[in-house]
XYZ file of C-alpha atoms in Angstrom:
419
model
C 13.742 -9.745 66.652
C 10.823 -12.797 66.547
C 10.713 -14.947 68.953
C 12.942 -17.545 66.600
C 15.313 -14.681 66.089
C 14.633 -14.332 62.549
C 14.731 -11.812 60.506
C 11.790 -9.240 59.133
C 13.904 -8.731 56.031
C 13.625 -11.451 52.825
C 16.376 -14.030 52.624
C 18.700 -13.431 50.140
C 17.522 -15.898 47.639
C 14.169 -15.100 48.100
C 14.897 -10.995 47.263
C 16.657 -12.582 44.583
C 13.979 -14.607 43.351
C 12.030 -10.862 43.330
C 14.629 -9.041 41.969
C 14.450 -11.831 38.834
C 11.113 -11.450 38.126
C 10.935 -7.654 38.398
C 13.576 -7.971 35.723
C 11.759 -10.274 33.594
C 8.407 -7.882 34.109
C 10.709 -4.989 32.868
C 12.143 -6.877 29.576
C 8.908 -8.154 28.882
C 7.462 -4.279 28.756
C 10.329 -3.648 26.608
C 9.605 -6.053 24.148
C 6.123 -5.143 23.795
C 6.916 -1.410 23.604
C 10.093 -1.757 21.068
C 7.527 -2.074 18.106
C 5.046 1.203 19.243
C 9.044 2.793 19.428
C 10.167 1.986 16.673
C 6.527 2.878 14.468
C 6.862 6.152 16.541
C 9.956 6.658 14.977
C 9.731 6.008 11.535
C 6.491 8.004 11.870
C 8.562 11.054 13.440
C 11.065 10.511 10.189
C 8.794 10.562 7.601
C 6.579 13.914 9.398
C 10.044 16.135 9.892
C 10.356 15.704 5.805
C 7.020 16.320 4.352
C 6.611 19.556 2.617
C 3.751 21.415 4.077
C 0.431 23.996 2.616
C -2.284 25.591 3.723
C -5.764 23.403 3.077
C -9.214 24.667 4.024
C -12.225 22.798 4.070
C -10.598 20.103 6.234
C -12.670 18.626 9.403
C -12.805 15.781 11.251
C -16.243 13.682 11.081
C -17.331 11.331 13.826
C -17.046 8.514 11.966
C -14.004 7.145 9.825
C -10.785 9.351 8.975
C -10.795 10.319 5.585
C -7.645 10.951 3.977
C -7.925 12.765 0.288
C -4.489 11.296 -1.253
C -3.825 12.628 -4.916
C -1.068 11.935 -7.678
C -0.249 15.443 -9.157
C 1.141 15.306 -12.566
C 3.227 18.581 -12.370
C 6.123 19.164 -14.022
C 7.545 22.287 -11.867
C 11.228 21.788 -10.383
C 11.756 18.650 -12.701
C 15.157 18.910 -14.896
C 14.829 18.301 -18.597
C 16.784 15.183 -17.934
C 14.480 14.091 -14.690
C 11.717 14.612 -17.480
C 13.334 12.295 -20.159
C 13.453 9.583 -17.043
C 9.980 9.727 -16.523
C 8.889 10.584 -20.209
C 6.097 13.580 -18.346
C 6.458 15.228 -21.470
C 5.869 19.469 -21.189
C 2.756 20.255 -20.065
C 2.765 22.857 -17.675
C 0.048 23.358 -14.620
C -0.803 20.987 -12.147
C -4.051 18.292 -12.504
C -4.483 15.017 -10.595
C -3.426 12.040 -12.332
C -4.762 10.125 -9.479
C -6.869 10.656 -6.876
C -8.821 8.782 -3.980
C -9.603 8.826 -0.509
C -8.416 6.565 2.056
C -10.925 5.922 4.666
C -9.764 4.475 8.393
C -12.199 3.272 10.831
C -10.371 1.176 13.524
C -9.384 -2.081 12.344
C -10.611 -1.578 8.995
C -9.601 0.390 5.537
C -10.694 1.030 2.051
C -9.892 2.732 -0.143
C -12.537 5.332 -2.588
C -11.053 5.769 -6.437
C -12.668 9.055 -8.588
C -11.892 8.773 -12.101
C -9.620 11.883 -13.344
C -12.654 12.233 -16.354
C -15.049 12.466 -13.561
C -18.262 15.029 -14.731
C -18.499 16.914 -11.809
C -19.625 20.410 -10.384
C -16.220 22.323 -8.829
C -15.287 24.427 -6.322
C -15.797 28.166 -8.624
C -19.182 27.006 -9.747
C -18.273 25.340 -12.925
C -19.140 21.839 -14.074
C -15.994 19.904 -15.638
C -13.424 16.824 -15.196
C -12.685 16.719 -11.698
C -9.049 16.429 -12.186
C -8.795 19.868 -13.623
C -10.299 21.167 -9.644
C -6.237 21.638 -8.519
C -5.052 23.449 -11.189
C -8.348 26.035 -11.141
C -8.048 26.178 -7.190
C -4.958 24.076 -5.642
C -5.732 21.474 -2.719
C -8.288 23.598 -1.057
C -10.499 23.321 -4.309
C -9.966 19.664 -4.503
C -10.728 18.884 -1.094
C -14.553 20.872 -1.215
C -15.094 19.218 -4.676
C -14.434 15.871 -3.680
C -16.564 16.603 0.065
C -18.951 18.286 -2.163
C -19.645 15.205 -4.369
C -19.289 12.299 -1.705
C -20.157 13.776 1.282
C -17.403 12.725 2.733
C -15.552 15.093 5.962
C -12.255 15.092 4.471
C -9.929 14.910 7.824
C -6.178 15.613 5.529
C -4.783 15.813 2.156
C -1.965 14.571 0.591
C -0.061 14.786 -2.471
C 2.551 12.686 -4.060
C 4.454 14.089 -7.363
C 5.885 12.175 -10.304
C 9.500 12.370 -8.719
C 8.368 11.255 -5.244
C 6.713 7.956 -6.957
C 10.137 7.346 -8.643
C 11.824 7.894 -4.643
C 9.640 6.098 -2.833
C 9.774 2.568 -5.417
C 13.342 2.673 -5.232
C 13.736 3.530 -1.912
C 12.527 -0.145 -1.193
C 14.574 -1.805 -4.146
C 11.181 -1.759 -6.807
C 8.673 -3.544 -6.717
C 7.197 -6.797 -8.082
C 4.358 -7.324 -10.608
C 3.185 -10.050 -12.838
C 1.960 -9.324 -16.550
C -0.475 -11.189 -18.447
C 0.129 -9.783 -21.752
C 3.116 -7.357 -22.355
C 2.564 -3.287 -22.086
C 4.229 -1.010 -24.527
C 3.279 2.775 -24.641
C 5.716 5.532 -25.666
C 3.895 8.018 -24.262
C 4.461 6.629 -20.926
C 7.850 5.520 -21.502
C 7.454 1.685 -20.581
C 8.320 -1.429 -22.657
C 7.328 -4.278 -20.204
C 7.643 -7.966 -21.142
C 4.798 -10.439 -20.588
C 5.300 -12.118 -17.073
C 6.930 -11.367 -13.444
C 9.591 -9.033 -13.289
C 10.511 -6.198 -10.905
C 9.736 -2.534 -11.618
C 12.069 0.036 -11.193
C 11.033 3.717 -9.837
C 10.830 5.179 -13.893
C 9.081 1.798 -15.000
C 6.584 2.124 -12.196
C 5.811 5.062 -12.466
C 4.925 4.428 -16.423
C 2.730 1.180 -15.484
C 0.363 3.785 -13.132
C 0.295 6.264 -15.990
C -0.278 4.168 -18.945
C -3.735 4.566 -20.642
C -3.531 3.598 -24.261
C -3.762 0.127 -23.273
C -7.130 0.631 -21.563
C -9.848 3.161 -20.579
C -9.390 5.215 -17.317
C -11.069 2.806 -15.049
C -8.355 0.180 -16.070
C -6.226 2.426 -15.483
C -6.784 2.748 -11.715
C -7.911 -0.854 -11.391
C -4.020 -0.670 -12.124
C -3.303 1.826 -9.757
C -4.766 -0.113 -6.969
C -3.365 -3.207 -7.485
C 0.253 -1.437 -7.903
C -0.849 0.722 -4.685
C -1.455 -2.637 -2.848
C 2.192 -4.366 -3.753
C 3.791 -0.845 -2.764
C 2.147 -0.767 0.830
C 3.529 -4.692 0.909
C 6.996 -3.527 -0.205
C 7.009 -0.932 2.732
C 5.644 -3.014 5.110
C 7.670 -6.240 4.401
C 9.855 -8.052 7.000
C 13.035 -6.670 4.342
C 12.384 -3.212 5.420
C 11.388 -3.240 8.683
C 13.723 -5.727 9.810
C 16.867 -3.312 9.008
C 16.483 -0.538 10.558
C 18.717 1.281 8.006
C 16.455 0.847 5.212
C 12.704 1.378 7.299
C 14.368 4.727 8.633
C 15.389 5.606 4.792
C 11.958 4.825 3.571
C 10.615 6.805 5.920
C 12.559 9.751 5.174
C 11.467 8.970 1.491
C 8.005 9.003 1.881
C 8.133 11.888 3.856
C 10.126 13.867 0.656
C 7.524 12.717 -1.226
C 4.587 14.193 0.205
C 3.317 17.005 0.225
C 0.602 17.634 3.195
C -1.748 19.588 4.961
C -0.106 21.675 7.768
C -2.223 19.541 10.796
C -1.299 16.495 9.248
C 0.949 14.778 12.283
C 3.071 11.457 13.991
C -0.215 10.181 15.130
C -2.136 10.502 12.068
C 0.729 9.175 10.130
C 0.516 6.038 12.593
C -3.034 5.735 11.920
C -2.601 6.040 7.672
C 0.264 3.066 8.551
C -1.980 1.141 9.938
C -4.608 1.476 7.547
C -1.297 0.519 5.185
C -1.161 -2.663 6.597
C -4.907 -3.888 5.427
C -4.262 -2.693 2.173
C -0.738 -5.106 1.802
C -2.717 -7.727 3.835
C -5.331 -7.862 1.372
C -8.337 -7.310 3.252
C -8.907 -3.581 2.571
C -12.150 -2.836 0.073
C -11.284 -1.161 -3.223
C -13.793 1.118 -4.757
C -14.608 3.716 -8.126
C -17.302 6.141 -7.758
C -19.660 4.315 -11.061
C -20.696 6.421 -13.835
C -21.262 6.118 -17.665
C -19.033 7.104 -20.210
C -20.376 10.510 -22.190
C -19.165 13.919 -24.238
C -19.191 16.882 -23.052
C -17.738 19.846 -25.085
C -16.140 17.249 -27.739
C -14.349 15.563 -24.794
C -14.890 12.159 -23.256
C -15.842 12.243 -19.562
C -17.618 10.095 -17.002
C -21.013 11.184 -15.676
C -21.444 9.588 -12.590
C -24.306 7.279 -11.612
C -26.232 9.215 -8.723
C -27.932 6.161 -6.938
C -25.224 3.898 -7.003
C -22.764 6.379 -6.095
C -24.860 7.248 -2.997
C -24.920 4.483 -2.085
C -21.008 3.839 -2.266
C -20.549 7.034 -0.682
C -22.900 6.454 2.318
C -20.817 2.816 2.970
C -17.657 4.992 3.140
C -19.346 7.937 5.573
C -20.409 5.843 8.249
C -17.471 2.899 7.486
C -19.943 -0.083 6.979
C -18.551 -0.455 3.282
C -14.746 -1.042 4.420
C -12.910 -4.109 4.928
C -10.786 -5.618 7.859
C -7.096 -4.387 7.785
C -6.245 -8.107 8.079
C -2.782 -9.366 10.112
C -5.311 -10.410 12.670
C -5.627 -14.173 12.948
C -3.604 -17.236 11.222
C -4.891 -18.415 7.809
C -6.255 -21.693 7.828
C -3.342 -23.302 5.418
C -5.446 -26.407 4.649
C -8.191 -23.851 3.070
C -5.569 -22.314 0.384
C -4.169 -24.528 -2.569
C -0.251 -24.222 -2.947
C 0.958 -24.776 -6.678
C 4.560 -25.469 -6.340
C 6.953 -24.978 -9.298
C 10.943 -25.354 -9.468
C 12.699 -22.779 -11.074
C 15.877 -23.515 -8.704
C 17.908 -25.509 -10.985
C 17.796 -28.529 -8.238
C 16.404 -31.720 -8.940
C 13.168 -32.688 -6.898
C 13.027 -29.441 -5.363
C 9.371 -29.161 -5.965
C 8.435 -32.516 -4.880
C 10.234 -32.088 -1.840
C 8.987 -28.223 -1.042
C 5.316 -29.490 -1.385
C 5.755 -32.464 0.774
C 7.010 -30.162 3.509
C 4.661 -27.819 3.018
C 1.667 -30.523 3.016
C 3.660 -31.459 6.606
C 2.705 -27.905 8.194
C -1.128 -27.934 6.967
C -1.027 -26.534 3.209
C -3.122 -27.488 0.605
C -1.259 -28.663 -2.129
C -1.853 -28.320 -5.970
C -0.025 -28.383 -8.855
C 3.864 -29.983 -8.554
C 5.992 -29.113 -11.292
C 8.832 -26.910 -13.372
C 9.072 -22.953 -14.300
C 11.736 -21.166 -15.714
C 14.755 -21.052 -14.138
C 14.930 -17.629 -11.659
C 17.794 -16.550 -8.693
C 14.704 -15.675 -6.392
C 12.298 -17.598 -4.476
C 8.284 -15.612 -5.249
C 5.203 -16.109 -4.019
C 2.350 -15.138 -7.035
C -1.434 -14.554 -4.553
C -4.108 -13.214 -5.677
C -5.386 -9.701 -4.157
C -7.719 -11.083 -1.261
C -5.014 -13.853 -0.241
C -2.119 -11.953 0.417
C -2.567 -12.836 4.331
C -2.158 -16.118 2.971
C 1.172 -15.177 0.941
C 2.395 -13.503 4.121
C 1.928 -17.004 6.300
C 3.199 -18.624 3.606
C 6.717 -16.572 2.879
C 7.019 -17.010 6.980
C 6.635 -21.215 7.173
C 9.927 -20.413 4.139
C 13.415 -20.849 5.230
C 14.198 -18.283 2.623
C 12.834 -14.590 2.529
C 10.368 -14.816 -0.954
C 9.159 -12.058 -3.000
C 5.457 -11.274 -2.786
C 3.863 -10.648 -6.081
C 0.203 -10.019 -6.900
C -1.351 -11.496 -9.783
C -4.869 -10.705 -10.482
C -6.994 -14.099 -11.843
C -5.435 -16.166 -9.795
C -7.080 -18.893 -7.944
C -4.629 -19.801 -5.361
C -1.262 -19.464 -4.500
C 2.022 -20.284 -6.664
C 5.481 -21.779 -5.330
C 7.849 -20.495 -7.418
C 11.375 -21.680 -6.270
C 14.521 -19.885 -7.078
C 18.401 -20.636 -6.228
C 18.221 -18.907 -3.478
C 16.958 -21.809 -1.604
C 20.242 -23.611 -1.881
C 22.168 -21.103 -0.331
């Protein structure tokens, strides 16, 4: 006992005091752990479903990861009536309808396009289109033609097949686009209006395909801008806020893969994040140049050596790609706001934009649109940061929708605002 006869021990409401803030320290670990949790988890989901194959010629550079991600156009397993759906027509064997190579370097992501008419030397020796390297070898072929050409250490492979497109876009409830001019091809079973609208899994699936309309590199001009929307569909607060739906998505994308056997959680978590630049807007899309040419009495691409090179060496060492964005807040006073009223309420515009101009937002354009039940957002590619600050400073959740030409962002208000 002390000479005042007090105890060594804390007073009760100072232990409590401690015992509070230990508490607090704990919860506030929590919080900052939940979302690492729940990514690990929806990364576990989607690994424990992918379908798996051998891959050789896969190694891991010192530089940026370099993920060779392909569309297969195969028709094996399909039904005759999964084939009406997605009008693949008969052709058997397996070529790439897509291909490219997502590169990750930290913070930053882009994203390498090869045409499918690529001229190109392949794996057995031969010179030919580059998308004909699966069928003459499978993914091991692809993966040392690609490396071949571009240099590039090719860390994984992935493959996604016509069904597993169709899974994955309605496995997040479609996905929005805007039209400038209306898109009608038989061949790839699509009859899309002029305008916004929503794609289903079938109709998507057709928009990536369809080449009448265009020439191959309009095609995957296309491709990325669809890719883009997808990885902003996946990664929107609608998903990931219910738990239900991010865990079936995951499970989705998982069925729809088909991988590398190394190919794990972690990686996974990494390919996420490099997700999150490409929804966000600030990843760099590329297409290896060439100049159009016949070969054998068929059109291909022979590709532009120099230029190429020099696209190539910006991917290698990861100078050429952009920041994954969801860093910092946009400046809103640096991004015009059109805002249009398609809600059915009178002055909703006028009153939207003032509220909006309260918070910092540049406003342009006040005015009417055709009447709609949901609330969109139309951003061009390299704004959809801004898109994302601006759905959040909404009281209702919008729909994102990219619209290439765009110089700003459009407002448009649905009915769902008065509800």
């Amino acid at each position: 006992m002390t000479e005042t006869g007090e105890s060594w021990g804390p007073t009760v409401s100072g232990g409590r005091r401690r015992r509070g803030r230990r508490v607090l320290v704990v919860l506030l670990v929590l919080l900052l752990l939940l979302p690492v949790v729940y990514g690990v988890v929806l990364a576990l989901v989607a690994n424990a479903n992918i379908t798996r194959v051998p891959v050789d010629g896969l190694r891991v550079g010192s530089g940026p990861m370099h993920v060779l991600v392909v569309g297969s156009d195969s028709r094996a397993g399909l039904t005759e009536e999964q084939r009406r759906e997605l009008t693949t027509g008969s052709a058997e064997g397996e070529r790439t309808d897509t291909i490219f190579v997502l590169s990750i370097s930290g913070g930053n992501v882009g994203i390498l396009s090869f045409p499918r008419d690529l001229y190109v030397p392949r794996c057995d020796g031969s010179t030919g289109r580059i998308n004909v390297a699966m069928q003459l070898g499978g993914p091991s072929c692809l993966v040392e033609t690609v490396s071949d050409l571009s240099g590039l250490p090719i860390s994984h492979f992935m493959s996604v097949s016509f069904l597993g497109f169709r899974d994955i876009v309605e496995a997040v409830g479609g996905v929005g686009i805007c039209l400038d001019q209306a898109i009608q091809d038989d061949a790839a079973g699509i009859d899309l209006p002029a305008g916004c609208q929503r794609l289903s899994g079938p109709d998507a699936l057709g928009y990536v395909r369809v080449r009448k309309i265009d020439n191959d590199l309009g095609r995957i001009e296309r491709q990325q801008g669809f890719l883009r929307a997808l990885a902003g569909e996946i990664l929107s607060p609608g998903t990931l806020l219910d738990p239900v739906r991010a865990v079936r998505t995951a499970a989705e994308v998982g069925r729809a893969l088909t991988a590398d056997e190394d190919l794990g959680p972690v990686d996974l978590g990494r390919i996420g994040w490099g997700m999150r630049g490409l929804a966000g807007g600030g990843a760099v899309t590329a297409t290896v140049p060439g100049t159009g040419a016949s070969r054998g009495g068929a059109a291909v691409l022979i590709p532009d050596e120099a230029a190429a090179e020099e696209l190539f060496a910006g991917f290698r060492d990861g100078s050429a790609l952009g920041a994954s964005g969801g860093g910092g807040p946009v400046d809103r006073g640096d991004v015009t706001v059109s805002v249009l009223n398609g809600a059915g309420i009178e002055g909703a515009a006028g009153t939207a934009a003032e509220e909006l101009r309260a918070v910092g937002w540049a406003i342009g354009e006040v005015g009417n649109s055709e009447p709609g039940d949901t609330t969109r957002i139309l951003y061009p590619p390299d704004l959809r940061a801004a898109a994302e600050q601006l759905r959040n400073d909404l009281p209702v959740a919008a729909e994102l929708v990219e619209e290439r030409g765009a110089g700003g962002l459009t407002l448009i208000l649905g009915s769902d605002i008065a509800g």
